[in-house]
Short mmCIF file of C-alpha atoms in Angstrom, two decimals:
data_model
loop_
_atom_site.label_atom_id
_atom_site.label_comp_id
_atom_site.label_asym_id
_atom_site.label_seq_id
_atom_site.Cartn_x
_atom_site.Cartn_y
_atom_site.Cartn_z
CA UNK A 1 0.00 0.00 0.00
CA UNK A 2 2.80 2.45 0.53
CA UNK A 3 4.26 1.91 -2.53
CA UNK A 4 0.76 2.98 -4.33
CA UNK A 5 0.89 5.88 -1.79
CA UNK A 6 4.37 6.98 -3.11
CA UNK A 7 3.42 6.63 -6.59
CA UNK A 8 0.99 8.72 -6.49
CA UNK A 9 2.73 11.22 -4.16
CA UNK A 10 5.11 11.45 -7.00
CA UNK A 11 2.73 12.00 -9.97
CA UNK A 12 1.26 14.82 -8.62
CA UNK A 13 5.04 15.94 -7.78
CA UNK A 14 6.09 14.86 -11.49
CA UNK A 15 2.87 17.19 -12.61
CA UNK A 16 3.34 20.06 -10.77
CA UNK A 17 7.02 20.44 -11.53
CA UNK A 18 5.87 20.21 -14.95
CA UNK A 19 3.47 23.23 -14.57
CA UNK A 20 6.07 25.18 -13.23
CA UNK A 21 8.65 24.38 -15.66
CA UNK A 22 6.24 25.63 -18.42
CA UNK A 23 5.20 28.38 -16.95
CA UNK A 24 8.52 29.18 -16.29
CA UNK A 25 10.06 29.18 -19.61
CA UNK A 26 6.68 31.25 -21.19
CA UNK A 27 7.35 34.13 -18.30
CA UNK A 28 10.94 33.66 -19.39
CA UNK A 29 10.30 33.85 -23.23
CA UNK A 30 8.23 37.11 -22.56
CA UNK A 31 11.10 38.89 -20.71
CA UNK A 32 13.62 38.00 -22.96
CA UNK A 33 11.11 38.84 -25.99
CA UNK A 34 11.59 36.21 -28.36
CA UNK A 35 8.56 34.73 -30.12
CA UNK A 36 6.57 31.74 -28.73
CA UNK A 37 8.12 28.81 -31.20
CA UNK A 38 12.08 29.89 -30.02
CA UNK A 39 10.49 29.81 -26.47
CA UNK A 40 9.18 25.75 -27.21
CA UNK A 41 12.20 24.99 -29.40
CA UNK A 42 15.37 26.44 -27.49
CA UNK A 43 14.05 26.81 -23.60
CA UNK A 44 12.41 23.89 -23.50
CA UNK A 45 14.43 21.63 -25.48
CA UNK A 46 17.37 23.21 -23.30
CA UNK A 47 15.28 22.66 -20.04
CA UNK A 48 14.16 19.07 -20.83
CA UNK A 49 17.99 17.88 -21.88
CA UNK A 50 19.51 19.20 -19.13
CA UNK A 51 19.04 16.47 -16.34
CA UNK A 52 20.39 13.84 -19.04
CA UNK A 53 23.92 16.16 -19.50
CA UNK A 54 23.78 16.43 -16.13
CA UNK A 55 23.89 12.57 -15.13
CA UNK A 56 26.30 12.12 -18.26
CA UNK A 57 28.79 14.99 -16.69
CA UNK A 58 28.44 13.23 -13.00
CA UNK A 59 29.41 9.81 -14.64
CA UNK A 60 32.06 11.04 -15.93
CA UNK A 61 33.84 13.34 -13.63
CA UNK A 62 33.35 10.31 -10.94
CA UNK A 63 35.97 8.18 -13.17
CA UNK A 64 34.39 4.52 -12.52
CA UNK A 65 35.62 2.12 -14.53
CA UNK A 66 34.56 -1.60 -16.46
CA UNK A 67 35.57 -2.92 -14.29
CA UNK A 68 33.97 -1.84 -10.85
CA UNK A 69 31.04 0.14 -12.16
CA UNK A 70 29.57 0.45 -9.31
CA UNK A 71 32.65 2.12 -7.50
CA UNK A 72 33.88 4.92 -8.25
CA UNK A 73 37.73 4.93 -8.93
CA UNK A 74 39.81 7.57 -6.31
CA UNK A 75 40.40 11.02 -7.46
CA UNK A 76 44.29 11.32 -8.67
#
């Protein structure tokens, strides 16, 4: 049951989020005043690639290797 609970919990997370990051990029669009279609095809292709270069930059600065992928190899 608490895993249903969570789930849910996180949905509604997951959807608000999403109404703010919308919101955010129009309000952002309209102060930097550029039309509505660079708004959807710069911010928010920006916005919604982000977390991927993010995890992509983290597995790489952390150095693991094929060996132990699951630990991280110490900083030089």
């Amino acid at each position: 049951m608490i895993h249903f609970v969570l789930l849910i919990a996180c949905a509604v997370a997951i959807y608000f989020s999403c109404e703010w990051f919308v919101n955010a990029v129009e309000w952002l669009g309209e102060r930097l005043n550029v039309g509505k279609m660079a708004v959807g095809t710069i911010l928010a292709a920006f916005g919604t690639a982000l977390p991927e270069s993010v995890v992509t930059l983290v597995a790489v600065t952390t150095g693991a290797t094929e060996e132990d992928p699951w630990r991280p190899s110490p900083m030089a």
